[in-house]
PDB file of C-alpha atoms in Angstrom:
ATOM      1  CA  SER A   1     -28.788  67.302 -33.530  1.00 54.00           C
ATOM      2  CA  SER A   2     -30.268  64.973 -30.936  1.00 60.00           C
ATOM      3  CA  GLY A   3     -32.416  65.826 -27.932  1.00 67.00           C
ATOM      4  CA  GLY A   4     -32.120  69.527 -28.712  1.00 73.00           C
ATOM      5  CA  LEU A   5     -28.310  69.544 -28.609  1.00 77.00           C
ATOM      6  CA  PRO A   6     -26.246  70.460 -31.662  1.00 80.00           C
ATOM      7  CA  ALA A   7     -24.469  67.522 -33.355  1.00 78.00           C
ATOM      8  CA  GLY A   8     -21.037  66.893 -31.838  1.00 74.00           C
ATOM      9  CA  SER A   9     -21.680  68.797 -28.613  1.00 77.00           C
ATOM     10  CA  VAL A  10     -21.627  65.619 -26.461  1.00 77.00           C
ATOM     11  CA  THR A  11     -18.452  63.559 -26.777  1.00 75.00           C
ATOM     12  CA  SER A  12     -17.026  60.720 -24.745  1.00 70.00           C
ATOM     13  CA  ALA A  13     -14.787  63.269 -23.007  1.00 74.00           C
ATOM     14  CA  THR A  14     -17.826  65.197 -21.702  1.00 76.00           C
ATOM     15  CA  LEU A  15     -19.611  62.118 -20.315  1.00 71.00           C
ATOM     16  CA  ALA A  16     -19.190  61.164 -16.677  1.00 76.00           C
ATOM     17  CA  ASP A  17     -17.411  57.865 -15.977  1.00 71.00           C
ATOM     18  CA  GLY A  18     -19.962  55.024 -16.168  1.00 66.00           C
ATOM     19  CA  ALA A  19     -22.578  57.205 -17.920  1.00 72.00           C
ATOM     20  CA  ALA A  20     -23.050  54.714 -20.780  1.00 70.00           C
ATOM     21  CA  SER A  21     -24.431  51.313 -19.795  1.00 70.00           C
ATOM     22  CA  GLY A  22     -26.715  48.526 -20.919  1.00 65.00           C
ATOM     23  CA  THR A  23     -27.942  48.856 -24.498  1.00 65.00           C
ATOM     24  CA  LYS A  24     -26.358  52.333 -24.752  1.00 69.00           C
ATOM     25  CA  LEU A  25     -22.894  50.841 -24.397  1.00 76.00           C
ATOM     26  CA  THR A  26     -21.194  49.577 -27.549  1.00 81.00           C
ATOM     27  CA  MET A  27     -18.557  46.957 -26.824  1.00 88.00           C
ATOM     28  CA  PRO A  28     -15.859  46.360 -29.446  1.00 93.00           C
ATOM     29  CA  THR A  29     -15.478  42.954 -31.092  1.00 94.00           C
ATOM     30  CA  GLY A  30     -13.520  40.613 -28.835  1.00 95.00           C
ATOM     31  CA  SER A  31     -14.777  42.142 -25.582  1.00 96.00           C
ATOM     32  CA  VAL A  32     -15.864  39.863 -22.740  1.00 97.00           C
ATOM     33  CA  ILE A  33     -19.614  40.365 -22.233  1.00 96.00           C
ATOM     34  CA  GLN A  34     -20.137  37.946 -19.325  1.00 97.00           C
ATOM     35  CA  THR A  35     -18.259  35.234 -17.447  1.00 98.00           C
ATOM     36  CA  VAL A  36     -19.670  32.291 -15.482  1.00 98.00           C
ATOM     37  CA  GLU A  37     -17.811  29.628 -13.513  1.00 98.00           C
ATOM     38  CA  GLY A  38     -18.617  26.099 -12.484  1.00 98.00           C
ATOM     39  CA  SER A  39     -16.603  23.721 -10.342  1.00 98.00           C
ATOM     40  CA  THR A  40     -16.734  20.330  -8.688  1.00 98.00           C
ATOM     41  CA  THR A  41     -14.740  18.457  -6.077  1.00 98.00           C
ATOM     42  CA  THR A  42     -16.696  15.208  -6.437  1.00 97.00           C
ATOM     43  CA  GLN A  43     -14.289  12.372  -7.219  1.00 96.00           C
ATOM     44  CA  GLU A  44     -15.358  10.185 -10.149  1.00 95.00           C
ATOM     45  CA  SER A  45     -13.704   6.992 -11.429  1.00 94.00           C
ATOM     46  CA  PRO A  46     -14.657   6.158 -15.017  1.00 93.00           C
ATOM     47  CA  THR A  47     -14.333   2.476 -15.990  1.00 90.00           C
ATOM     48  CA  GLY A  48     -14.874   0.265 -19.009  1.00 86.00           C
ATOM     49  CA  GLN A  49     -13.963   2.992 -21.514  1.00 87.00           C
ATOM     50  CA  ASN A  50     -17.344   4.628 -20.897  1.00 89.00           C
ATOM     51  CA  TYR A  51     -17.641   8.414 -20.625  1.00 93.00           C
ATOM     52  CA  VAL A  52     -18.687   9.836 -17.257  1.00 95.00           C
ATOM     53  CA  MET A  53     -19.984  13.414 -17.169  1.00 97.00           C
ATOM     54  CA  PHE A  54     -18.414  15.149 -14.178  1.00 98.00           C
ATOM     55  CA  LEU A  55     -18.918  18.904 -14.650  1.00 98.00           C
ATOM     56  CA  GLN A  56     -21.415  21.160 -16.433  1.00 98.00           C
ATOM     57  CA  LYS A  57     -22.270  24.856 -16.585  1.00 98.00           C
ATOM     58  CA  ASP A  58     -24.864  26.966 -18.444  1.00 98.00           C
ATOM     59  CA  ILE A  59     -24.487  30.312 -20.193  1.00 98.00           C
ATOM     60  CA  THR A  60     -27.043  32.322 -22.176  1.00 98.00           C
ATOM     61  CA  PRO A  61     -25.411  34.445 -24.894  1.00 98.00           C
ATOM     62  CA  SER A  62     -26.852  37.940 -25.371  1.00 97.00           C
ATOM     63  CA  ALA A  63     -26.532  37.929 -29.198  1.00 96.00           C
ATOM     64  CA  THR A  64     -26.363  35.215 -31.866  1.00 97.00           C
ATOM     65  CA  ALA A  65     -23.180  36.743 -33.344  1.00 96.00           C
ATOM     66  CA  ASN A  66     -21.284  36.280 -30.082  1.00 97.00           C
ATOM     67  CA  ASN A  67     -18.937  33.389 -29.271  1.00 98.00           C
ATOM     68  CA  VAL A  68     -18.186  31.472 -26.076  1.00 98.00           C
ATOM     69  CA  PHE A  69     -14.631  30.841 -24.880  1.00 98.00           C
ATOM     70  CA  VAL A  70     -14.366  27.746 -22.706  1.00 98.00           C
ATOM     71  CA  ASN A  71     -11.478  27.424 -20.252  1.00 98.00           C
ATOM     72  CA  ALA A  72     -11.496  24.202 -18.231  1.00 98.00           C
ATOM     73  CA  VAL A  73      -8.927  22.806 -15.806  1.00 98.00           C
ATOM     74  CA  ILE A  74      -9.445  19.132 -14.975  1.00 98.00           C
ATOM     75  CA  GLN A  75      -7.703  17.649 -11.942  1.00 98.00           C
ATOM     76  CA  TYR A  76      -6.992  13.937 -12.452  1.00 97.00           C
ATOM     77  CA  GLY A  77      -5.163  10.953 -11.038  1.00 96.00           C
ATOM     78  CA  ILE A  78      -3.874   7.742 -12.627  1.00 94.00           C
ATOM     79  CA  GLN A  79      -2.750   4.566 -10.828  1.00 91.00           C
ATOM     80  CA  THR A  80      -1.151   1.655 -12.662  1.00 89.00           C
ATOM     81  CA  GLN A  81       0.928  -1.424 -11.808  1.00 86.00           C
ATOM     82  CA  SER A  82       4.440  -2.166 -13.071  1.00 83.00           C
ATOM     83  CA  ASN A  83       4.650  -2.990 -16.799  1.00 85.00           C
ATOM     84  CA  THR A  84       1.095  -1.768 -17.465  1.00 85.00           C
ATOM     85  CA  ASP A  85      -0.313   1.466 -18.755  1.00 86.00           C
ATOM     86  CA  GLU A  86      -3.401   3.584 -18.147  1.00 91.00           C
ATOM     87  CA  GLY A  87      -4.789   6.825 -19.443  1.00 92.00           C
ATOM     88  CA  LEU A  88      -7.704   9.212 -19.469  1.00 94.00           C
ATOM     89  CA  GLY A  89      -9.485  10.806 -22.402  1.00 95.00           C
ATOM     90  CA  PHE A  90     -11.659  13.905 -22.149  1.00 97.00           C
ATOM     91  CA  LYS A  91     -14.584  15.328 -24.098  1.00 97.00           C
ATOM     92  CA  LEU A  92     -16.230  18.768 -24.130  1.00 98.00           C
ATOM     93  CA  THR A  93     -19.793  19.167 -25.433  1.00 98.00           C
ATOM     94  CA  ARG A  94     -22.364  21.934 -25.828  1.00 98.00           C
ATOM     95  CA  THR A  95     -26.132  21.294 -25.552  1.00 98.00           C
ATOM     96  CA  VAL A  96     -28.677  23.795 -26.898  1.00 97.00           C
ATOM     97  CA  SER A  97     -32.391  22.974 -27.076  1.00 96.00           C
ATOM     98  CA  GLY A  98     -31.727  19.274 -26.476  1.00 97.00           C
ATOM     99  CA  THR A  99     -29.046  18.891 -29.186  1.00 97.00           C
ATOM    100  CA  GLU A 100     -25.621  17.904 -27.834  1.00 98.00           C
ATOM    101  CA  THR A 101     -22.604  18.732 -30.023  1.00 98.00           C
ATOM    102  CA  THR A 102     -19.068  17.472 -29.363  1.00 98.00           C
ATOM    103  CA  LEU A 103     -16.615  20.386 -29.434  1.00 98.00           C
ATOM    104  CA  TYR A 104     -13.450  18.625 -28.267  1.00 97.00           C
ATOM    105  CA  GLU A 105     -12.472  14.990 -27.984  1.00 96.00           C
ATOM    106  CA  SER A 106      -8.977  13.526 -27.795  1.00 89.00           C
ATOM    107  CA  ASP A 107      -7.486  12.567 -31.187  1.00 83.00           C
ATOM    108  CA  ASP A 108      -5.489   9.816 -29.477  1.00 82.00           C
ATOM    109  CA  PRO A 109      -6.844   7.257 -27.057  1.00 80.00           C
ATOM    110  CA  TYR A 110      -5.279   9.235 -24.202  1.00 87.00           C
ATOM    111  CA  ASP A 111      -5.202  12.906 -23.281  1.00 93.00           C
ATOM    112  CA  VAL A 112      -3.070  11.957 -20.269  1.00 93.00           C
ATOM    113  CA  TYR A 113      -1.132   8.738 -19.762  1.00 89.00           C
ATOM    114  CA  ALA A 114       1.035   6.837 -17.281  1.00 89.00           C
ATOM    115  CA  TYR A 115       3.180   3.733 -17.737  1.00 86.00           C
ATOM    116  CA  GLY A 116       4.255   1.668 -14.754  1.00 83.00           C
ATOM    117  CA  SER A 117       7.829   0.752 -15.646  1.00 80.00           C
ATOM    118  CA  ALA A 118       8.997   0.477 -12.015  1.00 70.00           C
ATOM    119  CA  ALA A 119       8.096  -2.224  -9.542  1.00 78.00           C
ATOM    120  CA  GLY A 120       4.920  -1.578  -7.589  1.00 78.00           C
ATOM    121  CA  VAL A 121       2.162   0.961  -8.078  1.00 81.00           C
ATOM    122  CA  VAL A 122       2.809   4.110 -10.076  1.00 85.00           C
ATOM    123  CA  GLU A 123       0.541   7.069  -9.297  1.00 88.00           C
ATOM    124  CA  VAL A 124       0.325  10.351 -11.191  1.00 92.00           C
ATOM    125  CA  ARG A 125      -1.741  13.368 -10.099  1.00 94.00           C
ATOM    126  CA  SER A 126      -1.896  16.474 -12.250  1.00 96.00           C
ATOM    127  CA  HIS A 127      -4.271  18.673 -14.232  1.00 96.00           C
ATOM    128  CA  LYS A 128      -5.326  18.902 -17.870  1.00 97.00           C
ATOM    129  CA  PRO A 129      -6.335  22.290 -19.335  1.00 97.00           C
ATOM    130  CA  ILE A 130      -8.837  22.431 -22.200  1.00 98.00           C
ATOM    131  CA  GLN A 131      -9.434  25.717 -24.004  1.00 98.00           C
ATOM    132  CA  PHE A 132     -11.918  26.059 -26.852  1.00 98.00           C
ATOM    133  CA  LEU A 133     -13.418  29.039 -28.703  1.00 98.00           C
ATOM    134  CA  ASP A 134     -16.977  28.080 -29.656  1.00 98.00           C
ATOM    135  CA  THR A 135     -17.662  30.137 -32.784  1.00 96.00           C
ATOM    136  CA  GLY A 136     -20.570  27.966 -33.925  1.00 91.00           C
ATOM    137  CA  ILE A 137     -22.992  28.621 -31.083  1.00 95.00           C
ATOM    138  CA  SER A 138     -25.302  31.140 -32.901  1.00 95.00           C
ATOM    139  CA  THR A 139     -28.031  31.297 -30.237  1.00 97.00           C
ATOM    140  CA  THR A 140     -29.484  33.397 -27.452  1.00 97.00           C
ATOM    141  CA  SER A 141     -30.885  30.279 -25.778  1.00 97.00           C
ATOM    142  CA  ALA A 142     -29.244  28.712 -22.748  1.00 98.00           C
ATOM    143  CA  ALA A 143     -26.234  26.566 -23.673  1.00 98.00           C
ATOM    144  CA  THR A 144     -24.934  23.830 -21.368  1.00 98.00           C
ATOM    145  CA  TYR A 145     -21.250  22.948 -21.592  1.00 98.00           C
ATOM    146  CA  LYS A 146     -20.324  19.509 -20.218  1.00 98.00           C
ATOM    147  CA  LEU A 147     -17.012  17.807 -19.448  1.00 98.00           C
ATOM    148  CA  TYR A 148     -16.651  14.036 -19.684  1.00 97.00           C
ATOM    149  CA  ALA A 149     -13.832  11.612 -18.851  1.00 96.00           C
ATOM    150  CA  ARG A 150     -13.166   7.960 -19.685  1.00 94.00           C
ATOM    151  CA  ASP A 151     -10.427   5.429 -18.994  1.00 93.00           C
ATOM    152  CA  TYR A 152      -8.489   3.572 -21.682  1.00 87.00           C
ATOM    153  CA  SER A 153      -6.798   0.591 -20.091  1.00 81.00           C
ATOM    154  CA  GLY A 154      -6.602  -1.582 -16.991  1.00 71.00           C
ATOM    155  CA  GLY A 155      -5.451   0.666 -14.136  1.00 80.00           C
ATOM    156  CA  THR A 156      -7.451   3.055 -11.988  1.00 90.00           C
ATOM    157  CA  VAL A 157      -8.247   6.638 -12.999  1.00 94.00           C
ATOM    158  CA  TYR A 158      -9.975   9.530 -11.274  1.00 95.00           C
ATOM    159  CA  VAL A 159     -11.129  13.048 -11.924  1.00 97.00           C
ATOM    160  CA  CYS A 160     -11.076  15.311  -8.869  1.00 97.00           C
ATOM    161  CA  THR A 161      -8.686  12.894  -7.139  1.00 94.00           C
ATOM    162  CA  ALA A 162      -9.047  13.104  -3.363  1.00 94.00           C
ATOM    163  CA  ASN A 163     -11.734  15.754  -3.917  1.00 95.00           C
ATOM    164  CA  ALA A 164      -9.411  18.262  -5.620  1.00 97.00           C
ATOM    165  CA  LYS A 165     -11.272  20.936  -7.622  1.00 98.00           C
ATOM    166  CA  SER A 166     -11.888  20.914 -11.382  1.00 98.00           C
ATOM    167  CA  THR A 167     -13.249  24.114 -12.947  1.00 98.00           C
ATOM    168  CA  ILE A 168     -14.899  25.428 -16.085  1.00 98.00           C
ATOM    169  CA  HIS A 169     -15.114  29.122 -17.031  1.00 98.00           C
ATOM    170  CA  LEU A 170     -17.414  30.248 -19.847  1.00 98.00           C
ATOM    171  CA  MET A 171     -16.843  33.701 -21.325  1.00 98.00           C
ATOM    172  CA  GLU A 172     -19.228  35.261 -23.815  1.00 98.00           C
ATOM    173  CA  ILE A 173     -17.118  37.131 -26.385  1.00 98.00           C
ATOM    174  CA  LYS A 174     -18.523  39.931 -28.560  1.00 96.00           C
ATOM    175  CA  GLY A 175     -18.595  38.726 -32.179  1.00 94.00           C
TER     176      GLY A 175
END
């Protein structure tokens, strides 16, 4: 018994909708605990094969056993001349207590690429999704997820071309 009631007398069927909340609510593994979103429309143009950080967002997990699912959509543009190529590479990192860890970085020099085989300027505008399940976070401290971009050749590249929006969604997942 509990609280003077016989064992089994209160079931989920006898509770009012929404009666269990906060620490009284047990979420099954895989449930989304919280979601935060960040976005930017600030155009950046990385050069010299150097990474430029263009978007970041913080999340504070509620338990060390939980994971964070990262869903980013990066809007980009590439301009290149005939018979030349250009590309962009991306990187996703997580920083906790001053320690930055790379979670994703292109295996090839380019995540996205354009080759100018026609006469004149070739321009490509599109988006690159990055999805990553961060199972190694193990903290209840604030975690900052950052997106970086860099160029890989001699053309012109942008993120948030013409101020189009890039986004990052962070979802804490019950572990």
